[in-house]
XYZ file of C-alpha atoms in Angstrom:
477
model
C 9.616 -1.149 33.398
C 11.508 -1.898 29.930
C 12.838 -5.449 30.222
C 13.856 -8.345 27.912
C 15.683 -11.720 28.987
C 19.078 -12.113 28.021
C 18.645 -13.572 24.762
C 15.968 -11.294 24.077
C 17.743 -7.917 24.625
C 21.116 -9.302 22.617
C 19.018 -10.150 19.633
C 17.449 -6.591 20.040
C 20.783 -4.701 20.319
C 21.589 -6.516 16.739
C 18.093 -5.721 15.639
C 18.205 -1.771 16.340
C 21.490 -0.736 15.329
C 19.555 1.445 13.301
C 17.346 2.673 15.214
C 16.765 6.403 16.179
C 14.875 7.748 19.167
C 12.717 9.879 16.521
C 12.010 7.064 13.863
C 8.136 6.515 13.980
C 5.799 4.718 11.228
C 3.451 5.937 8.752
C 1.297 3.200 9.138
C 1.225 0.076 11.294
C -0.605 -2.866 10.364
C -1.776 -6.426 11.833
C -0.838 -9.789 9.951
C -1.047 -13.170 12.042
C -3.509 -15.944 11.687
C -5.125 -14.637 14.801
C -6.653 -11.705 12.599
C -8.455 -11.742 8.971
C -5.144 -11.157 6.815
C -3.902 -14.151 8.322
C 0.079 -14.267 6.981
C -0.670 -12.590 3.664
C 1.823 -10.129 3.669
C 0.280 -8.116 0.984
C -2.928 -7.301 2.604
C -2.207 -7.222 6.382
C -5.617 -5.272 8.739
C -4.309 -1.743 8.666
C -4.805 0.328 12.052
C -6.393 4.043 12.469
C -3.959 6.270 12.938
C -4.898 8.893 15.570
C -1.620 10.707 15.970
C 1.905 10.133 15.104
C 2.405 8.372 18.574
C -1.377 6.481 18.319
C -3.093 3.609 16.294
C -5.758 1.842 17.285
C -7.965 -0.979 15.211
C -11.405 -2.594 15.838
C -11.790 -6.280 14.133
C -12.455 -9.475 14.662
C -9.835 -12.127 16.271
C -9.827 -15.740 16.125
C -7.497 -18.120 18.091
C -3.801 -17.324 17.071
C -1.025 -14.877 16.973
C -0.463 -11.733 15.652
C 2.529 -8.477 15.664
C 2.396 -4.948 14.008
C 4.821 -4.588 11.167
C 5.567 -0.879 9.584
C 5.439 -2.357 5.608
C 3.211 -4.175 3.773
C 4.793 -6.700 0.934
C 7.415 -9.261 1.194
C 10.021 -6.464 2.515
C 7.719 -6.723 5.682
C 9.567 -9.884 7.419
C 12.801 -8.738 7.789
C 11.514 -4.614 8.050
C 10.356 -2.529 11.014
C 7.959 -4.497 13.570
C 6.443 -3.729 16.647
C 6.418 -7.480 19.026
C 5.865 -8.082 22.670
C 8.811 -8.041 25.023
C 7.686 -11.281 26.353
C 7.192 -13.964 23.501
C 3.362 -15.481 23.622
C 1.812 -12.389 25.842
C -2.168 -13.598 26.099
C -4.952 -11.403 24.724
C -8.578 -12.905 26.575
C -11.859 -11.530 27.158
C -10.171 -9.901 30.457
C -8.406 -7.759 28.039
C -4.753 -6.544 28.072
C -2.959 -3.863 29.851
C 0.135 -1.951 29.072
C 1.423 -4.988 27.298
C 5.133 -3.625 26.913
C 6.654 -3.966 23.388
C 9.754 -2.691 21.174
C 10.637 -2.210 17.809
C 12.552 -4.461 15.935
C 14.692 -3.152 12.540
C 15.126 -6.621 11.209
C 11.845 -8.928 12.339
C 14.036 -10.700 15.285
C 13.268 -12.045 17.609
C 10.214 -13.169 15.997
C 7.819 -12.462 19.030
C 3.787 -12.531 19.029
C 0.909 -11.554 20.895
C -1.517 -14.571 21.268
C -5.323 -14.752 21.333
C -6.300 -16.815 23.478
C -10.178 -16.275 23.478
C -12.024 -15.115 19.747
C -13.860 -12.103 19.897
C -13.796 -8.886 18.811
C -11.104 -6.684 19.952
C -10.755 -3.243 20.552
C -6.613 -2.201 19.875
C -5.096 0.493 21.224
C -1.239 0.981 20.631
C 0.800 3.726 21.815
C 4.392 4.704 20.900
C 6.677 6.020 23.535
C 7.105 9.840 22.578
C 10.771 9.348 24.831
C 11.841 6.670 23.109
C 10.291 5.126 19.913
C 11.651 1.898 19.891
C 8.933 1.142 22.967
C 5.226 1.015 23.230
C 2.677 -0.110 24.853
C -0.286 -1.974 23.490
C -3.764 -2.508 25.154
C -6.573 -4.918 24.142
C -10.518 -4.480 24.706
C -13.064 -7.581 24.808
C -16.092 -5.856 22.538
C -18.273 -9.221 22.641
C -18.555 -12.322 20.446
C -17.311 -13.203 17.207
C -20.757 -12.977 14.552
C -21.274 -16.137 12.229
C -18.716 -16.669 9.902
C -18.342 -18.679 6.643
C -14.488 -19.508 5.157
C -12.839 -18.219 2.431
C -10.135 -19.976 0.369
C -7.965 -19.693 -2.664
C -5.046 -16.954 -3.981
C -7.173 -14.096 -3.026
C -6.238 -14.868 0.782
C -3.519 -17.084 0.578
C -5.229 -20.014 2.297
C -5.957 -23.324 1.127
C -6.875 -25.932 3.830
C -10.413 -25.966 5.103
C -9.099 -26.107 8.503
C -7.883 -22.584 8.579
C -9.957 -20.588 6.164
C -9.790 -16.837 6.061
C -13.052 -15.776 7.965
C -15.970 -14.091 6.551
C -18.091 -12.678 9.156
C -21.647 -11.815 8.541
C -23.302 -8.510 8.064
C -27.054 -7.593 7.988
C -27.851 -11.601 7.013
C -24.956 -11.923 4.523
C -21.356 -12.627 4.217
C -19.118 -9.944 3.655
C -15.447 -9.812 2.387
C -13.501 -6.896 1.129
C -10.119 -7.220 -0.371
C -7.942 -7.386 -3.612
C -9.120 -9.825 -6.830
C -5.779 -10.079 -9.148
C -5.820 -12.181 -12.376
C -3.081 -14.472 -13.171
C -3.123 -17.472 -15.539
C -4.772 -20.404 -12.887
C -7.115 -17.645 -11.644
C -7.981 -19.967 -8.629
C -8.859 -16.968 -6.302
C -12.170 -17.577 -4.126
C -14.441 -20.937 -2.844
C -15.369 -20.983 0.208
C -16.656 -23.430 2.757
C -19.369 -23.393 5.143
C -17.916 -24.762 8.143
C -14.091 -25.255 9.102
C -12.786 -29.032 9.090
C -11.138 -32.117 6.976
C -11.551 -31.408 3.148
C -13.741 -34.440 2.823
C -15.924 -33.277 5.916
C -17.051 -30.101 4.771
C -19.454 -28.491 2.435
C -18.142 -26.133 -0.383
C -19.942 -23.300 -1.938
C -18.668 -23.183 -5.874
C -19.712 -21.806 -9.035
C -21.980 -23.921 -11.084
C -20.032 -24.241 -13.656
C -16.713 -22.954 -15.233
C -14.858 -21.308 -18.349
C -11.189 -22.017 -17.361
C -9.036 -24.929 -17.107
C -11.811 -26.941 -15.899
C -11.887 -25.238 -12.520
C -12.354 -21.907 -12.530
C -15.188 -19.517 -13.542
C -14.135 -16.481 -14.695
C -16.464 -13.335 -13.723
C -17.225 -9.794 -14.368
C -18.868 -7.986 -11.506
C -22.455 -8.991 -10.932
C -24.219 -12.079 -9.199
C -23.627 -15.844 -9.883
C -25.304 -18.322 -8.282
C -23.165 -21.012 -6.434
C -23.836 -24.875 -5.344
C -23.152 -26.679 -2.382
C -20.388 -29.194 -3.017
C -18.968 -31.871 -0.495
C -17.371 -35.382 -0.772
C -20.139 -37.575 0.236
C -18.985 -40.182 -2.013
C -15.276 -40.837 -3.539
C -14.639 -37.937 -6.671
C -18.116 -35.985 -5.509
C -16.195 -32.768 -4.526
C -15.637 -30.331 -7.219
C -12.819 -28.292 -6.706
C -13.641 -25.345 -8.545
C -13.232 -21.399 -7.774
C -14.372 -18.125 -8.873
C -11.654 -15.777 -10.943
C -11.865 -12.513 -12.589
C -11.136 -12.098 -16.428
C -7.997 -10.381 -17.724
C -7.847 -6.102 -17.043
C -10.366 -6.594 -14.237
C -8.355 -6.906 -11.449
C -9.185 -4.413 -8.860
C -9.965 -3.759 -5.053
C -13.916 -5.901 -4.596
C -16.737 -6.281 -2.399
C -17.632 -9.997 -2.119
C -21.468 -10.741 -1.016
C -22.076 -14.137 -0.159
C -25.951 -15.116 0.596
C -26.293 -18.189 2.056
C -30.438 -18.043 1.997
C -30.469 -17.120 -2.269
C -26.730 -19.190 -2.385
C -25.050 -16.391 -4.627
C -22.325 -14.858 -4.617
C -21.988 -11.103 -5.838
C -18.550 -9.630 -6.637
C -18.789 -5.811 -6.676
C -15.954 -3.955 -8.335
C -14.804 -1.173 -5.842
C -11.616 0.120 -7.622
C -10.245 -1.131 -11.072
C -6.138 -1.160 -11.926
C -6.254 -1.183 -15.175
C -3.451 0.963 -16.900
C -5.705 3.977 -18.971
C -2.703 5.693 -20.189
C -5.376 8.628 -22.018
C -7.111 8.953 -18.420
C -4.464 9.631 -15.880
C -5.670 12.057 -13.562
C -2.457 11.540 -11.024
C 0.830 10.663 -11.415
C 3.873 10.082 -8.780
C 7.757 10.264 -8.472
C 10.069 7.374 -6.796
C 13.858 7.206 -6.131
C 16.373 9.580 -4.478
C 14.811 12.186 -6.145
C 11.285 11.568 -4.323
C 13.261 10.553 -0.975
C 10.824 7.278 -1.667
C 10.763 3.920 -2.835
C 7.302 3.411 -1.801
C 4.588 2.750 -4.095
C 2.162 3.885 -0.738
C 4.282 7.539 -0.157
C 5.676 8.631 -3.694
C 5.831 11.951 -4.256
C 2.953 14.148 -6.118
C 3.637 15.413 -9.652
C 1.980 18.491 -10.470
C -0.803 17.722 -12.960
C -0.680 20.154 -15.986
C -4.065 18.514 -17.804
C -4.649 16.307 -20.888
C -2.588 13.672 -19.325
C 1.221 15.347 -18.582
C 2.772 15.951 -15.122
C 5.488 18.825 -13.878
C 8.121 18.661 -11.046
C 10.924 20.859 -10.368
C 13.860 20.125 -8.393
C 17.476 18.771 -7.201
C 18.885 15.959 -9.253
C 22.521 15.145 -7.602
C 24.183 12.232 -9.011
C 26.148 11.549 -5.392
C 22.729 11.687 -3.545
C 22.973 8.708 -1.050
C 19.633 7.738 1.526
C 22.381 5.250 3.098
C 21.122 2.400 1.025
C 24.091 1.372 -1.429
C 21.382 -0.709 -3.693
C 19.351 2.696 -4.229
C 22.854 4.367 -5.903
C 22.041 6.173 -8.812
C 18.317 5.664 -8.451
C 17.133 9.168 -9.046
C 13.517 8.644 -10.228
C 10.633 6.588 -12.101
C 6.922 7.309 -12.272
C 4.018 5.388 -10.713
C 0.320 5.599 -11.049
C -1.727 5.711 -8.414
C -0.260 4.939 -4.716
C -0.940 1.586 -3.334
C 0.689 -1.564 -2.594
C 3.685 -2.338 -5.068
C 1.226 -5.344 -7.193
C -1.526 -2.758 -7.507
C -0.137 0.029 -9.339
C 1.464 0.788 -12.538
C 5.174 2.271 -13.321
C 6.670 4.037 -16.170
C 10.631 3.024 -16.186
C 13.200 3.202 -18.741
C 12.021 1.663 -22.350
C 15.168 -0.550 -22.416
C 14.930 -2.054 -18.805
C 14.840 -6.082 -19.060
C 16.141 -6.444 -15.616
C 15.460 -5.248 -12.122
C 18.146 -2.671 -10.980
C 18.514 -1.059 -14.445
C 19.137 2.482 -14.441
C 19.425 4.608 -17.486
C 21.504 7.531 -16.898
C 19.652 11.008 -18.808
C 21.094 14.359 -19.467
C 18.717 17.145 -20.396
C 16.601 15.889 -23.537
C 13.687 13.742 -24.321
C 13.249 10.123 -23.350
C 10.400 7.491 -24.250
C 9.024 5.099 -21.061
C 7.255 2.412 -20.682
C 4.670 0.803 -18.475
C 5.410 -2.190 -16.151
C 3.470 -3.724 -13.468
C 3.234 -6.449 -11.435
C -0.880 -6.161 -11.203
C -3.001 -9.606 -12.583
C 0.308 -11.701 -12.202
C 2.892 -10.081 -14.588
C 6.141 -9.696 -14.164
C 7.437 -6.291 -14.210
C 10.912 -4.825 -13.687
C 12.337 -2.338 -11.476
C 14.097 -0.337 -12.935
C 15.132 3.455 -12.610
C 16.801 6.586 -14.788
C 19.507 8.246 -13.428
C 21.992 11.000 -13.760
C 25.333 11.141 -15.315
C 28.043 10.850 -13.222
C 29.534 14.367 -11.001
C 25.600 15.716 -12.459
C 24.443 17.828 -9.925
C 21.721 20.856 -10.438
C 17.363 22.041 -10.712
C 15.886 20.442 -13.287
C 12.172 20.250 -14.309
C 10.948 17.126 -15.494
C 7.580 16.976 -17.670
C 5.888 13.702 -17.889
C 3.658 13.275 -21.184
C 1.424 10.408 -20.077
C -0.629 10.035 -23.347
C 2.341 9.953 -25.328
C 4.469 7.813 -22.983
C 7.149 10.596 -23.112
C 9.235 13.150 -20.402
C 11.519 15.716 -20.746
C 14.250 16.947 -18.303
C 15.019 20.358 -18.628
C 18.075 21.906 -16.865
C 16.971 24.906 -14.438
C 13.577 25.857 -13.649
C 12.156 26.224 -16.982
C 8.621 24.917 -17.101
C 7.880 25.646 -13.799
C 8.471 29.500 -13.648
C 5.002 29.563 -15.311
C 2.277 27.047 -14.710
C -1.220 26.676 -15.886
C -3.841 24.690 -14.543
C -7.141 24.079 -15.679
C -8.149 26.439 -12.803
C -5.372 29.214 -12.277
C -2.282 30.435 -13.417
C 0.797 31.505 -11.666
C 4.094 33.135 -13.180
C 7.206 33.982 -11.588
C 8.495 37.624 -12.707
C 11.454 38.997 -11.540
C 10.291 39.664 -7.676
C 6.696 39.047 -7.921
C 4.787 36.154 -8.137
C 1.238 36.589 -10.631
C -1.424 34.615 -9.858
C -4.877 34.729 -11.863
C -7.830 32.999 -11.892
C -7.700 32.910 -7.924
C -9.609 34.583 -4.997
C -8.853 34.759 -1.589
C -5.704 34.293 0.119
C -2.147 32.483 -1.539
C -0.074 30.929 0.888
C 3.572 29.494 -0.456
C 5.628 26.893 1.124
C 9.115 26.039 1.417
C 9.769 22.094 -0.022
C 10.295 21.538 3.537
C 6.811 22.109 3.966
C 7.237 24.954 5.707
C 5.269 27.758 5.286
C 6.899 30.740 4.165
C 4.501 33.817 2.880
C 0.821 34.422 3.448
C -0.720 36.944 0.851
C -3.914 38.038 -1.014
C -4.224 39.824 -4.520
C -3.008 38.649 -8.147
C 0.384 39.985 -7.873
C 2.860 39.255 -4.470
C 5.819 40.755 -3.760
C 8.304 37.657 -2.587
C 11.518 39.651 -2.942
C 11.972 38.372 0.650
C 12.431 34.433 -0.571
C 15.801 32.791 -1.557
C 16.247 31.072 -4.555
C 14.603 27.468 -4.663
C 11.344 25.381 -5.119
C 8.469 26.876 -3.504
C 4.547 25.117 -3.281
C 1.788 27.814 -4.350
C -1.089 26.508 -2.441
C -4.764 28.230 -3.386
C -8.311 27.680 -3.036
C -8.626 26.048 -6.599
C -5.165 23.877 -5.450
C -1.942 23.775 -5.965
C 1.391 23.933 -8.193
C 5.381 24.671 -7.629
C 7.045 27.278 -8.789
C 11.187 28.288 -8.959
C 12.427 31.248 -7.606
């Protein structure tokens, strides 16, 4: 049975004012210093999702709290969060139960599961399909935390020796996998061998540094590290690994405690290639997102330039009066908001500038907040009572787009692969075998056919998907 004390349920009425019986996340995540994100709200433990109503997540759990927010970023405290009904409900090696829970719209009250006993964990959360602002959540003992080693610095967010991030061991080393992103102190990874008092600890540290006196900057590979501790007043050197300038990127960390090195292998760079985009992505109204994780797909045309054909409606509203006006801005690839790269308005200084466009030819530039910069958010827009298709045509390379009224540009598109033309009441597709299947931008799908030319007579005027075996493109009716 659903129930909350007094306080409780008033704070929840506030919190769900929002809410709708069909809302349901696209991905739920774990942050509390019971798990390894700790509070880093930019790189919470993200759970497996099963089915719309299902997540579940294996992982390691130390002594502490933790609650499943929707978001990842700083938008995440005061955004969609799953929490216990009962503040402080105990996770032990007993396991938990149908541990009752709702969702909050605004992160109050601020309630947590606690861990009560480390282990490993098996997580299994499950959304009421009646009513989506319940769930339930069940916990699994799995068995004994392995050996661990600490990790401190930016890169986790954690700085006393006390409450390192754990790094658990793996097949005799210590493995940690996570985001590296320059800024100007670089101080982004030490760790220390045991947890305790700063001046009762040992320290593994690079053995010797290029920046500021503390830090050494790397490149992927293996450095060796030494043991550092305070065993007598100013012995301790406080010194960290960074990574140089346009290598900031998702890494593997390796830490081998028998060779004492530490190996930082680069997964996936974000550096901005602007003559080697291979995907590109829409935000604002026009996308129906402003996040960096769900943008919309652009249609890739090759050598760097992007289509997409649509509605662009200057009164378009999503209910959010500071998105007014934002119809659209570019951003390369999807991730978290500091790991990818936008192309916004040339002239945008400050966040919430929007340049209003009629059809024509405008430059853009890139802005990111990757390896500590500051960028701006800032959209283009349309000109007031503007309402109508347009195609817009993104010229990477060149750092260019075009907005074309109607659906010129899309009636014909060419891939590297296939071709497909809109003419009068066919559609022509070459360079493709086997069946074409087209879709409404619902994602609905509306015609099933085989052969180069396809009678869709049948179809109303709008933006259809042309999905084929060699991929796929839009095309205007």
């Amino acid at each position: 049975m659903k129930t909350l004390n007094i306080m409780a349920a008033s704070m929840l009425l506030t919190a769900a004012v929002s809410a709708t019986a069909q809302e349901l996340p696209e991905n739920l995540y774990l942050i509390g210093d019971a798990t390894a994100a700790g509070w880093n709200c930019n790189a919470p433990e993200q759970m497996e999702k099963v089915n719309a109503y299902e997540f579940t997540y294996t992982g390691n759990f130390t002594k502490g709290e933790f609650k499943l927010p929707w978001v990842v970023g700083g938008d995440m405290w005061g955004s969609n969060t799953y929490m216990p009904l009962e503040a402080g409900e105990k996770v032990t090696k007993n396991g938990l139960t149908g541990s009752e829970c709702y969702l909050t719209h605004n992160g109050q009250p601020d309630q947590k599961w606690v861990v009560e006993d480390a282990g490993v964990y098996k997580l299994t959360f499950k959304i009421d399909a009646a009513d989506t602002n319940f769930g339930t959540l069940d916990a699994q003992y799995i068995g004994e935390l392995p050996k661990c080693i600490y990790m401190l610095g930016v890169a986790t967010d954690r700085w006393d020796s006390n409450s390192g991030t754990p790094v658990y061991e793996k097949d005799g080393k210590y493995v940690w996998i996570g985001a590296l992103n320059y800024y100007n102190e670089d101080k982004l990874v030490k760790f220390s061998l045991t947890q305790g008092d700063w001046d009762k600890v040992t320290f593994a540290v690079p053995t010797e540094v290029n920046l500021n006196g503390n830090v050494l900057q790397v490149e992927p590979g293996t450095y060796p590290y030494a043991e550092s501790a305070e065993t007598e007043p100013g012995a301790l050197k406080d010194w960290f690994w960074g990574v140089k300038e346009g290598k900031s990127g998702d890494y593997e960390i390796i830490v081998d405690t028998d060779a004492k090195t530490v190996t930082f292998n680069l997964i996936k760079s974000y550096a901005f290639d602007k003559d080697n985009i291979t995907e590109l992505y829409m935000l604002g109204l026009a996308a129906e997102s402003f996040d960096s994780n769900h943008p919309l797909p652009m249609t890739s045309l090759g050598n760097g330039k992007f289509s997409w054909t649509g509605t662009l409606d200057y009164a378009t509203s999503d209910g959010d009066e500071n998105h007014a006006n934002k119809q659209f801005k570019f951003v390369t690839p999807t991730g978290d908001w500091n790991k990818v790269y936008y192309l916004v308005p040339t002239a945008a200084e400050a966040d919430g500038f929007i340049e209003e466009v009629e059809p024509g030819s405008y430059p853009v530039k890139m802005t990111t907040w990757t390896e500590g910069r500051s960028g701006v958010d800032a959209f283009f827009g349309m000109k007031p009572d503007t309402k109508g298709i347009y195609t817009i045509t993104v010229d990477v390379p060149n750092l260019t787009f075009n907005l074309v009224s109607g659906a010129s540009g899309v009636n014909e598109i060419k891939t590297a692969d296939f071709m497909a033309v809109v003419s009068g009441e066919n559609l022509i597709v070459t360079g493709v075998e086997g069946e074409v299947l087209l879709y409404d931008i619902a994602g609905r799908r509306v015609l099933a056919a085989t052969g180069s030319t396809i009678d869709i007579s049948m179809l109303s005027k709008g933006v259809y998907v042309v999905a084929t075996s060699k991929g796929s493109v839009k095309i205007y009716k």
